[in-house]
mmCIF file of C-alpha atoms in Angstrom:
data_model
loop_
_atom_site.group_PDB
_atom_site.id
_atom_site.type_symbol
_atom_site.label_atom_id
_atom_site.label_comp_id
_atom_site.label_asym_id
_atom_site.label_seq_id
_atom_site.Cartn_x
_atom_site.Cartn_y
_atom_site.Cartn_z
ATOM 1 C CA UNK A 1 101.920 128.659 86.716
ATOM 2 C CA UNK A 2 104.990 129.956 84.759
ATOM 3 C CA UNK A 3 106.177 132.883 85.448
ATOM 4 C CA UNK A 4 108.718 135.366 84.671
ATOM 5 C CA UNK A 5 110.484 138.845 86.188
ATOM 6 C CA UNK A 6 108.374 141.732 85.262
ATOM 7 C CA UNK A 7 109.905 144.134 83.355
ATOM 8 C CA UNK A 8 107.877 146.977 84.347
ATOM 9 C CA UNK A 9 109.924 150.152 84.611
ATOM 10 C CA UNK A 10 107.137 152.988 85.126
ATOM 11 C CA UNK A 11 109.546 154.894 82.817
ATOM 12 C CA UNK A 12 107.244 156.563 79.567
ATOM 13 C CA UNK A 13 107.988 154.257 76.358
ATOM 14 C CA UNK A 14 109.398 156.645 73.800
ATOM 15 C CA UNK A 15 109.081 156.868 69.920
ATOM 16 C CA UNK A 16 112.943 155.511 69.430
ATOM 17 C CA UNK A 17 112.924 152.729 72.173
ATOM 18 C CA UNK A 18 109.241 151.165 70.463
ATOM 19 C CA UNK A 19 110.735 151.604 67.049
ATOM 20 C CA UNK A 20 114.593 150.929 67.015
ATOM 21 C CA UNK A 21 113.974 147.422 68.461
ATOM 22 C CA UNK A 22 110.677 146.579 67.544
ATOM 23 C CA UNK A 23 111.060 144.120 64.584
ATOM 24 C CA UNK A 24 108.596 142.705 61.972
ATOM 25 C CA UNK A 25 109.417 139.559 63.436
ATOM 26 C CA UNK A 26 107.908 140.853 66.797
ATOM 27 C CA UNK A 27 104.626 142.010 65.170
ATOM 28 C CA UNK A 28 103.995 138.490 63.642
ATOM 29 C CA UNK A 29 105.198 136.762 66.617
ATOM 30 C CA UNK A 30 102.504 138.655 68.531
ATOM 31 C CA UNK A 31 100.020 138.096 65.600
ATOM 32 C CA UNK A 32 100.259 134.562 66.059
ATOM 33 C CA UNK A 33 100.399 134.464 69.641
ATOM 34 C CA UNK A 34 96.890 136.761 69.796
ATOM 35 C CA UNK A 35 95.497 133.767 67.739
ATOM 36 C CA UNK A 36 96.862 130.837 69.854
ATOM 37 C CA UNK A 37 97.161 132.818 73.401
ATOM 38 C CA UNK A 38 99.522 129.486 73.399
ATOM 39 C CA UNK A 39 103.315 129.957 73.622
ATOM 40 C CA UNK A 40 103.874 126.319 72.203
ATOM 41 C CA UNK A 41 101.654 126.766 69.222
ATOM 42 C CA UNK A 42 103.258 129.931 68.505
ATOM 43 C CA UNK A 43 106.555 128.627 68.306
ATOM 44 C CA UNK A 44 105.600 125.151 66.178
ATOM 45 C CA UNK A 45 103.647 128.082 63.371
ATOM 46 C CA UNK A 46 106.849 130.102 63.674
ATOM 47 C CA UNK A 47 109.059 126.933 63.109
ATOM 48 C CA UNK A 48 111.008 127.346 66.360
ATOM 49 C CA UNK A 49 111.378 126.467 69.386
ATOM 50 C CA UNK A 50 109.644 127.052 72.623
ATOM 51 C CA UNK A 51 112.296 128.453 74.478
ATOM 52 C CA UNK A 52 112.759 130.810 71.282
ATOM 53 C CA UNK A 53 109.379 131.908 71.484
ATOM 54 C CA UNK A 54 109.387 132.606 75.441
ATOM 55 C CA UNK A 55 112.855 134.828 74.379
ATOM 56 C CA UNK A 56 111.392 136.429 72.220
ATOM 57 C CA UNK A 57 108.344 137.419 74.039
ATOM 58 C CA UNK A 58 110.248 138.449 76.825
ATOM 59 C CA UNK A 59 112.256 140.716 74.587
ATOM 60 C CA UNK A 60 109.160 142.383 72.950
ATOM 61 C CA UNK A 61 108.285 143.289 77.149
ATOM 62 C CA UNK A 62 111.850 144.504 77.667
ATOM 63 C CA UNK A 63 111.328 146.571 74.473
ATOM 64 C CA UNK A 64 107.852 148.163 75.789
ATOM 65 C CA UNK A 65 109.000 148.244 79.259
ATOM 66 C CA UNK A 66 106.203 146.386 80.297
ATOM 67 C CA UNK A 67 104.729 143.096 80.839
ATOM 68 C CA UNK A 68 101.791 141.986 78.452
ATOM 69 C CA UNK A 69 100.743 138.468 78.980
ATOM 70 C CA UNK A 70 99.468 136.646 82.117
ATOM 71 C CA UNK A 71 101.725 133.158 81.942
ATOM 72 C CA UNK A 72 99.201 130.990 83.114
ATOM 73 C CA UNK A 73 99.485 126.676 83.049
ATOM 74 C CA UNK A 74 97.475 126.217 80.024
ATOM 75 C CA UNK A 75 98.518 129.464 78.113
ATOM 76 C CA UNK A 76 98.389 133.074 77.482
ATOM 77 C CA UNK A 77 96.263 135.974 78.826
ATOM 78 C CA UNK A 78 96.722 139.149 77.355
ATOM 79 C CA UNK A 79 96.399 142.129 80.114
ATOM 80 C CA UNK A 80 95.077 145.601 78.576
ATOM 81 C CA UNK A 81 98.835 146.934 77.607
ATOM 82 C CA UNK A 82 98.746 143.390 75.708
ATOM 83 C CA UNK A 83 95.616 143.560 74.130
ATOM 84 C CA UNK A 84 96.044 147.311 72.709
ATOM 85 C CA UNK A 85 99.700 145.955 71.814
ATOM 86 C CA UNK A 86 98.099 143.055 69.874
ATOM 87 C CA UNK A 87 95.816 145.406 67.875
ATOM 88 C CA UNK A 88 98.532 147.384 67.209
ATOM 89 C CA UNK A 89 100.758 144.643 65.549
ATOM 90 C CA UNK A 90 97.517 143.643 63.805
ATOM 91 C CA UNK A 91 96.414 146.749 62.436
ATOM 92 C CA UNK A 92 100.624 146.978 61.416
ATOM 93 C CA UNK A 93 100.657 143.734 59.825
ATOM 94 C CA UNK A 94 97.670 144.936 57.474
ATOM 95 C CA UNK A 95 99.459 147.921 56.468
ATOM 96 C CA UNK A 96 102.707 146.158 55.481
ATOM 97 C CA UNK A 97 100.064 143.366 53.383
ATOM 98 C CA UNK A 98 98.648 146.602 51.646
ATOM 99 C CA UNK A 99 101.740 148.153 50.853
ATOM 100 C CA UNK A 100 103.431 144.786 49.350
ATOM 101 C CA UNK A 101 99.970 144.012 47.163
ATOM 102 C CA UNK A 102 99.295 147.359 46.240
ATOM 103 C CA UNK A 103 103.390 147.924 45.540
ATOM 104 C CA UNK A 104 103.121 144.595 43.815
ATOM 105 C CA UNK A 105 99.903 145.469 41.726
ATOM 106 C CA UNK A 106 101.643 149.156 40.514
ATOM 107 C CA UNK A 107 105.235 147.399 39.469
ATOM 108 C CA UNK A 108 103.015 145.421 36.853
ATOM 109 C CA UNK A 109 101.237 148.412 35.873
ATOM 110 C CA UNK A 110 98.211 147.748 37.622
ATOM 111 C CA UNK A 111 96.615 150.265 39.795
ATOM 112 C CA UNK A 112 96.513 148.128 43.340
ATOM 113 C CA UNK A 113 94.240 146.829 45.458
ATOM 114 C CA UNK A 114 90.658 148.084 47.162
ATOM 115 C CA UNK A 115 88.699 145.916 50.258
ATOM 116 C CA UNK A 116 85.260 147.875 50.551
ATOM 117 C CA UNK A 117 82.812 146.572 53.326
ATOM 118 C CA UNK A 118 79.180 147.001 52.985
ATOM 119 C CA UNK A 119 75.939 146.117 54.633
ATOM 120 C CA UNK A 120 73.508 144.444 52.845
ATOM 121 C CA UNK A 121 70.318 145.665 51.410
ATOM 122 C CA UNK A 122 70.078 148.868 49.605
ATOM 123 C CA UNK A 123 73.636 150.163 49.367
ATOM 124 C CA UNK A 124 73.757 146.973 47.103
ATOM 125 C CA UNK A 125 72.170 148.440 44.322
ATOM 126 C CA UNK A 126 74.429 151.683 44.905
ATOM 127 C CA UNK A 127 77.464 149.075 45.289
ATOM 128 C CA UNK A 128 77.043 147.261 42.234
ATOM 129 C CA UNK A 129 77.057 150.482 39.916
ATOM 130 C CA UNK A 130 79.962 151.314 41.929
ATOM 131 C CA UNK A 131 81.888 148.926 41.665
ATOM 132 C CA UNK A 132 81.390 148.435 37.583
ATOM 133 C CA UNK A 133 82.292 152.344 37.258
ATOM 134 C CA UNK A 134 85.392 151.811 38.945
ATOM 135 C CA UNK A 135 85.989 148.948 36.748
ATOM 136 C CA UNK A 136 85.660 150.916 33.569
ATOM 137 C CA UNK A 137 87.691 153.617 35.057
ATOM 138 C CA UNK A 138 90.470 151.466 36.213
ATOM 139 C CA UNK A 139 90.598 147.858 34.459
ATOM 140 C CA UNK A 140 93.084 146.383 36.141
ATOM 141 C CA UNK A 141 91.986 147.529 40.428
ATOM 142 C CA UNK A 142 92.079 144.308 42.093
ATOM 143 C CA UNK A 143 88.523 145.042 44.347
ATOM 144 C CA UNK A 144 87.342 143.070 46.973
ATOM 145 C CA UNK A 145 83.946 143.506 48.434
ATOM 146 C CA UNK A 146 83.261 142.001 52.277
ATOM 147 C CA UNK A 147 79.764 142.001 53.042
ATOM 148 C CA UNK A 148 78.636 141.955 56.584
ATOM 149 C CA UNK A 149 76.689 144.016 59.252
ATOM 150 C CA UNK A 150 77.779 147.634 60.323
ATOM 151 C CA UNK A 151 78.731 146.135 64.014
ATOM 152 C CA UNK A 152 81.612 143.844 61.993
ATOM 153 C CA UNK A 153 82.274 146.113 59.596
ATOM 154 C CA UNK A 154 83.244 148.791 61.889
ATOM 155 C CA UNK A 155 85.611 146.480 63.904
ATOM 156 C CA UNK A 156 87.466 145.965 60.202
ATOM 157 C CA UNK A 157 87.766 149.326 59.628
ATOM 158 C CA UNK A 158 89.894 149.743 62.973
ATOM 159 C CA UNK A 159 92.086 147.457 62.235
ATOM 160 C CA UNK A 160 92.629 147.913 58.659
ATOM 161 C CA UNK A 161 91.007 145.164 57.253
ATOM 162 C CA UNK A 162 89.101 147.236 55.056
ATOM 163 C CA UNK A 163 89.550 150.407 53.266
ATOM 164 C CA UNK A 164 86.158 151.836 53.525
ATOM 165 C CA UNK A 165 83.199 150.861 54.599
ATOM 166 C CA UNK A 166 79.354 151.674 53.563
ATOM 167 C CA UNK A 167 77.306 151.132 56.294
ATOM 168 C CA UNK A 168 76.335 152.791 59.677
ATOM 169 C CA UNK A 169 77.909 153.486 62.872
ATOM 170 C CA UNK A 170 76.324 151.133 65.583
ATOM 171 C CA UNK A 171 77.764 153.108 68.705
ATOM 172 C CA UNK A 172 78.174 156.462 69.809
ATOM 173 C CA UNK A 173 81.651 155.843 70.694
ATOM 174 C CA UNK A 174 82.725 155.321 67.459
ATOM 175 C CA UNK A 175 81.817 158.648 66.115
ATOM 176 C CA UNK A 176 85.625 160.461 67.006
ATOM 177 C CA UNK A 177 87.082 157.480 65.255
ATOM 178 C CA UNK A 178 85.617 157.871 61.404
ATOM 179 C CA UNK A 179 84.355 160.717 59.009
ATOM 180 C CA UNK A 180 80.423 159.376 58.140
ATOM 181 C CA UNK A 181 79.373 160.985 54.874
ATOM 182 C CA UNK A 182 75.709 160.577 54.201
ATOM 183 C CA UNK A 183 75.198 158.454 50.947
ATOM 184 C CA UNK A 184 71.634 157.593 51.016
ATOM 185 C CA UNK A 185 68.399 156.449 53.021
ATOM 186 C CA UNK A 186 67.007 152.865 53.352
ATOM 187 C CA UNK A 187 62.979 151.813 53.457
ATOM 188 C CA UNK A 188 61.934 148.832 55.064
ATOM 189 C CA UNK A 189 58.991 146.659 53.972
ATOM 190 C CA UNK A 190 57.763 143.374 55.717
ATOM 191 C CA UNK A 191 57.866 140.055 53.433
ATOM 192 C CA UNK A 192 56.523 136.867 53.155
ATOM 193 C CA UNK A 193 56.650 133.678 51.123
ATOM 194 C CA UNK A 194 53.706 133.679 48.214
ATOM 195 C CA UNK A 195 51.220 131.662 49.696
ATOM 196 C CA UNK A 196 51.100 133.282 53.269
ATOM 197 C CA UNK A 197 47.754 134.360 54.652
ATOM 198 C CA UNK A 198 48.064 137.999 55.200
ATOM 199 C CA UNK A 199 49.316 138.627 51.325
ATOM 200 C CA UNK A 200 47.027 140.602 49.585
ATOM 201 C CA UNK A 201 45.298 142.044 53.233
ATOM 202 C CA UNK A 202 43.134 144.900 53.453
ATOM 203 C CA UNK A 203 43.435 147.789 56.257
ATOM 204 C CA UNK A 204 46.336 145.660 58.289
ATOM 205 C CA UNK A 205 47.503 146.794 60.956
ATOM 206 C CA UNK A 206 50.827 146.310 63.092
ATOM 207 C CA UNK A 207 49.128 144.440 66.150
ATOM 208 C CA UNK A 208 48.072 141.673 63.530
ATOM 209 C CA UNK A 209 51.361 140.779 63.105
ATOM 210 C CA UNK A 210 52.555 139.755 66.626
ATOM 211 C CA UNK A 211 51.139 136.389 66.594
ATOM 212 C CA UNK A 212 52.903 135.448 63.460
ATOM 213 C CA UNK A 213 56.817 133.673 63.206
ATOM 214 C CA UNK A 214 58.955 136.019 62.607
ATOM 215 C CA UNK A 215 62.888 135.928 61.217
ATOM 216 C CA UNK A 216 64.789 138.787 62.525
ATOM 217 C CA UNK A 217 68.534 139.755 61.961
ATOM 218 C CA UNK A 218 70.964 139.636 64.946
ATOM 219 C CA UNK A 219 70.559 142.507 67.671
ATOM 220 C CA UNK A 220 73.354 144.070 67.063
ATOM 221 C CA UNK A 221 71.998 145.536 63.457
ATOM 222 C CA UNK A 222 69.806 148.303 62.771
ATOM 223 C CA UNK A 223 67.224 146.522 60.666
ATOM 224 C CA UNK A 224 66.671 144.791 64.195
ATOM 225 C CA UNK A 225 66.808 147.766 66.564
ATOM 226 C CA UNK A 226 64.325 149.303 64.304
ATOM 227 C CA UNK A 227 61.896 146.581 64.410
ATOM 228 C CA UNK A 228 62.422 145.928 67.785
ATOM 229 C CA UNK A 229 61.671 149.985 68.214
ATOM 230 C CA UNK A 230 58.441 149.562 66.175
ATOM 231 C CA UNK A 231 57.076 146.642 68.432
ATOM 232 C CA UNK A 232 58.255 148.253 71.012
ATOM 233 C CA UNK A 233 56.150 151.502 70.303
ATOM 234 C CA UNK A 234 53.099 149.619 70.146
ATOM 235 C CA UNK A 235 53.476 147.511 73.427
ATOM 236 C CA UNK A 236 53.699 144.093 71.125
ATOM 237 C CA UNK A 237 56.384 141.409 70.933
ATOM 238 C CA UNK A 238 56.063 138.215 68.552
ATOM 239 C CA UNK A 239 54.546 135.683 70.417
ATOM 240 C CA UNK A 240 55.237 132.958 68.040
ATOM 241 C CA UNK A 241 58.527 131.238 67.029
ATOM 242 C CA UNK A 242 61.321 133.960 65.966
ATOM 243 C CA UNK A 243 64.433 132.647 64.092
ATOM 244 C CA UNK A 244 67.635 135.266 64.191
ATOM 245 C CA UNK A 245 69.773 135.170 61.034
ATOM 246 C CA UNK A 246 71.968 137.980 59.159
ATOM 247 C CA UNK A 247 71.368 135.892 56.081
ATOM 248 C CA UNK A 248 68.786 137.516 53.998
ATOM 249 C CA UNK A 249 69.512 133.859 51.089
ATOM 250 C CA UNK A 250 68.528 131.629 54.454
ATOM 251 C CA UNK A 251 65.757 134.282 55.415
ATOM 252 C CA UNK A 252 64.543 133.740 51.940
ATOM 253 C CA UNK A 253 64.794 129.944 51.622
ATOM 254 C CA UNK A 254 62.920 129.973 55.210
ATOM 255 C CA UNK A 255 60.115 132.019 54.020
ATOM 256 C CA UNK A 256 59.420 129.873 50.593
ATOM 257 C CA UNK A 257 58.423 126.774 53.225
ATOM 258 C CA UNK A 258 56.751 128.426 56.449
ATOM 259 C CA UNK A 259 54.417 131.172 57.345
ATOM 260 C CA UNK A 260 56.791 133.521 58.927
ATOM 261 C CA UNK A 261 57.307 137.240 58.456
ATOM 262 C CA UNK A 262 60.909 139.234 58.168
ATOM 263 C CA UNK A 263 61.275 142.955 57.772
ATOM 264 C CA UNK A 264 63.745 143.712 55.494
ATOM 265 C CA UNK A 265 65.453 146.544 53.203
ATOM 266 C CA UNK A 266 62.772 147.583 49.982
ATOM 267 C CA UNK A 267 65.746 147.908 47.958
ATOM 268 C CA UNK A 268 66.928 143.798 48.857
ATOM 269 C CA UNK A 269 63.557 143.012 48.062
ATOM 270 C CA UNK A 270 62.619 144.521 45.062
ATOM 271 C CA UNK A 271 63.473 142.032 42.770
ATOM 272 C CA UNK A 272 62.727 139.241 44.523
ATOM 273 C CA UNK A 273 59.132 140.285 44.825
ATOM 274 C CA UNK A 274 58.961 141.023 40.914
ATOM 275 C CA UNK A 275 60.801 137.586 40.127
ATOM 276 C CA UNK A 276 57.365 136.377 42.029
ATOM 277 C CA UNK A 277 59.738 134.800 44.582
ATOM 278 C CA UNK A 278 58.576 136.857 47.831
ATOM 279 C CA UNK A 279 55.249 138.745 48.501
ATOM 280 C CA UNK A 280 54.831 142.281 50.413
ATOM 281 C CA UNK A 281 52.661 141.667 53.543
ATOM 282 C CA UNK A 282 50.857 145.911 53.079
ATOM 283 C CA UNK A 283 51.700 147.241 56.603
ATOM 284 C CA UNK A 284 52.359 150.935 56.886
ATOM 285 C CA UNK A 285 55.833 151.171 58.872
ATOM 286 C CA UNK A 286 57.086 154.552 60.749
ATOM 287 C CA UNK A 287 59.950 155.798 59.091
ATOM 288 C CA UNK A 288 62.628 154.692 61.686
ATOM 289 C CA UNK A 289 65.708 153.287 59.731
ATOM 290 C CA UNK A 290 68.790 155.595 59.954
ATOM 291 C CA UNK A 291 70.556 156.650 56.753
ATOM 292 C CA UNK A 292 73.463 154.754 55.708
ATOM 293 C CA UNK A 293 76.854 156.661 54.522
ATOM 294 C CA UNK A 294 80.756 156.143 53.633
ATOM 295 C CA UNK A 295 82.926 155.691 56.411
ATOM 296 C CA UNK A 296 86.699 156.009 56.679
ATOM 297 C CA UNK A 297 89.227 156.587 59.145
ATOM 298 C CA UNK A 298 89.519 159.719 60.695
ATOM 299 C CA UNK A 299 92.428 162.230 59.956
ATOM 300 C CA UNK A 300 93.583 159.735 57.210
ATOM 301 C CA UNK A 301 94.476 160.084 53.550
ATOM 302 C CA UNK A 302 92.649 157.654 51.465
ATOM 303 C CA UNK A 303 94.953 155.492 49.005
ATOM 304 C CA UNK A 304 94.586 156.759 45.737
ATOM 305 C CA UNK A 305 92.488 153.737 44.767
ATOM 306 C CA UNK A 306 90.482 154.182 47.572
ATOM 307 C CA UNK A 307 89.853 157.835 46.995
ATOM 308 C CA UNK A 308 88.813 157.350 43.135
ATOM 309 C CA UNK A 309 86.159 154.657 44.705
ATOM 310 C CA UNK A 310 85.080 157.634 46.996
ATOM 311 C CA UNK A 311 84.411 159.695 43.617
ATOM 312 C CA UNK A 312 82.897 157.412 42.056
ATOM 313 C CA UNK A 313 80.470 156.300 45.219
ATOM 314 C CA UNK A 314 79.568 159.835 45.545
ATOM 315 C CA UNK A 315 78.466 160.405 41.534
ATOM 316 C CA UNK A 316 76.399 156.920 42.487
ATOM 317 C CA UNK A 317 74.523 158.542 45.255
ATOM 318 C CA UNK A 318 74.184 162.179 44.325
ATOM 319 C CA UNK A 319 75.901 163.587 46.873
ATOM 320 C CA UNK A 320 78.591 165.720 47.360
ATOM 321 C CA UNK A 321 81.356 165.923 50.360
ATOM 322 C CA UNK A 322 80.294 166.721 53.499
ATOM 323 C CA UNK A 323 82.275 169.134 55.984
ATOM 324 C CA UNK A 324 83.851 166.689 58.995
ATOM 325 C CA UNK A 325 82.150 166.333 62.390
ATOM 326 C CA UNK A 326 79.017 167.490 61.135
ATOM 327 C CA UNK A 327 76.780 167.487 64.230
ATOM 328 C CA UNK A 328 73.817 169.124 62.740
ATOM 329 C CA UNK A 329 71.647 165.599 62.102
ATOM 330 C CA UNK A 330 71.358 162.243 63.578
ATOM 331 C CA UNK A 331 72.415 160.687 60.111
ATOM 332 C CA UNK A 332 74.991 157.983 60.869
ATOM 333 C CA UNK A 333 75.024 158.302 64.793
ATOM 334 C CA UNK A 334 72.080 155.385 64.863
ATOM 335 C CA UNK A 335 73.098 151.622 64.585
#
């Protein structure tokens, strides 16, 4: 085990000390290291040498006052000082990308960049229109959508990754972090491929459905807490093969060869059921799925770019701005 003298000092690490020393070099050295947790591989993607690396690790510790990695034989393990250092330098690094592109983008008269997360399902429809008003209001925005589940999306928005997101908070924790502004509400609907028994049913009811396959999305989302809430209200679990995907394309493809069932977003659907491509299995649903909003950092000035999008998302929707920390509803406090 390597190991070195602990630079611990219990003294309080001020403003000057972090920022006087603490170099852009040090952020992508720790960048790296967060991604190898390997001091060798560090130093080979920095192009230098080992006993560089270990210097200059041991002068980022000096710096902070404290240590920050566990040297153990066969790498790196970050304590907790390290690992809310590393998402510091990582959520750093992101800002200085943003500036350069966005500093980049205005020099040639453009008017910068935008990265906008969003779940699937019906805020596509409200993304789409979006996104092409934005387009005709600023030509030359660079925009780049990331499309993933609330539970990633949220962990993006942290760290910088993303501008904004549209989506839904999937922990109460998160709630002091990001401003939620209500944008719309989402239906669900269960789907099939044409040809499966139960299309076309009369008086069905939820208990039918147990005994069929079912694909379900992961269980961190809400479409899956809410259908695991409706079984749950009604004492029922499948009891047939269930396949877990956050791929509504593979959820598709699935359902054009087998018999199984999926609940998914009306809105996602829509189209596919009028294109003759899916079928609606006619089960009444409760009205569980939360609302979905905009989220962005708390306390936090959006980029102008970012804030025109806002506009824009808002004339979409119909809405207008909400107040901050509006505790009056349950509207994206649910998962």
């Amino acid at each position: 085990m390597l190991m070195s003298p602990d630079p611990s000092t219990g003294k309080p690490l001020s403003i000057a000390q972090a920022f006087a020393r603490l170099r852009f070099r040090h952020l992508q050295f720790l960048d790296l290291l967060d991604q190898t947790r390997n001091l060798r591989l560090t130093a080979e993607q920095m192009h230098i040498t080992q006993p560089a690396a270990t210097k200059i690790l041991m002068d980022i510790e000096d710096i902070l006052g404290s240590r920050l990695f566990d040297r153990l034989s066969r790498g790196m393990r970050p304590n907790e000082l390290g690992l809310f250092t590393l998402r510091y330098a990582q959520g750093a690094l992101a800002g200085h990308r943003r500036f350069v592109d966005e500093f980049n983008a205005l020099k040639q008269g453009g008017h910068g960049h935008l990265s906008v997360g969003a779940i699937t399902g019906s805020a596509a429809h409200l993304l789409t229109a979006s996104v092409a008003e934005i387009q005709r209001l600023r030509p030359l925005l660079v925009v780049k959508i990331l499309e993933q589940s609330s539970d990633q999306l949220i962990v993006w928005l942290a760290e910088r990754k993303i501008d904004l997101m549209i989506g839904r908070f999937t922990d109460e924790s998160q709630r002091p972090q990001f401003q939620y502004e209500r944008l719309s509400s989402e239906q669900l609907q269960v789907v099939a491929g044409l040809n499966h028994p139960l299309r076309g049913a009369n008086d069905l009811q939820l208990t039918e459905l147990a005994r069929w396959p079912w694909i379900l999305y992961p269980a961190s989302t809400a479409v899956r807490k809410v259908s695991d809430d409706i079984f749950g209200s009604t004492g029922l679990a499948p009891t047939s093969g269930v396949v877990e995907t956050p791929s509504f394309l593979f959820a598709l493809e699935l359902m054009q060869i087998t018999d199984m069932l999926s609940l998914q977003p009306t809105a996602l659907v829509d189209k596919y059921v009028a294109k003759g491509l899916l079928a609606r299995v006619p089960v009444e649903l409760p009205d569980r799925m939360p609302d979905y909003g905009l989220i962005t950092r708390l306390d936090e000035t959006p980029t102008p770019s970012a804030q025109a999008f806002i506009e824009v998302l808002r004339g979409v929707a119909g809405v207008r701005p909400e107040p901050p920390h509006d505790e009056g509803g349950t509207a994206g406090r649910l998962a």
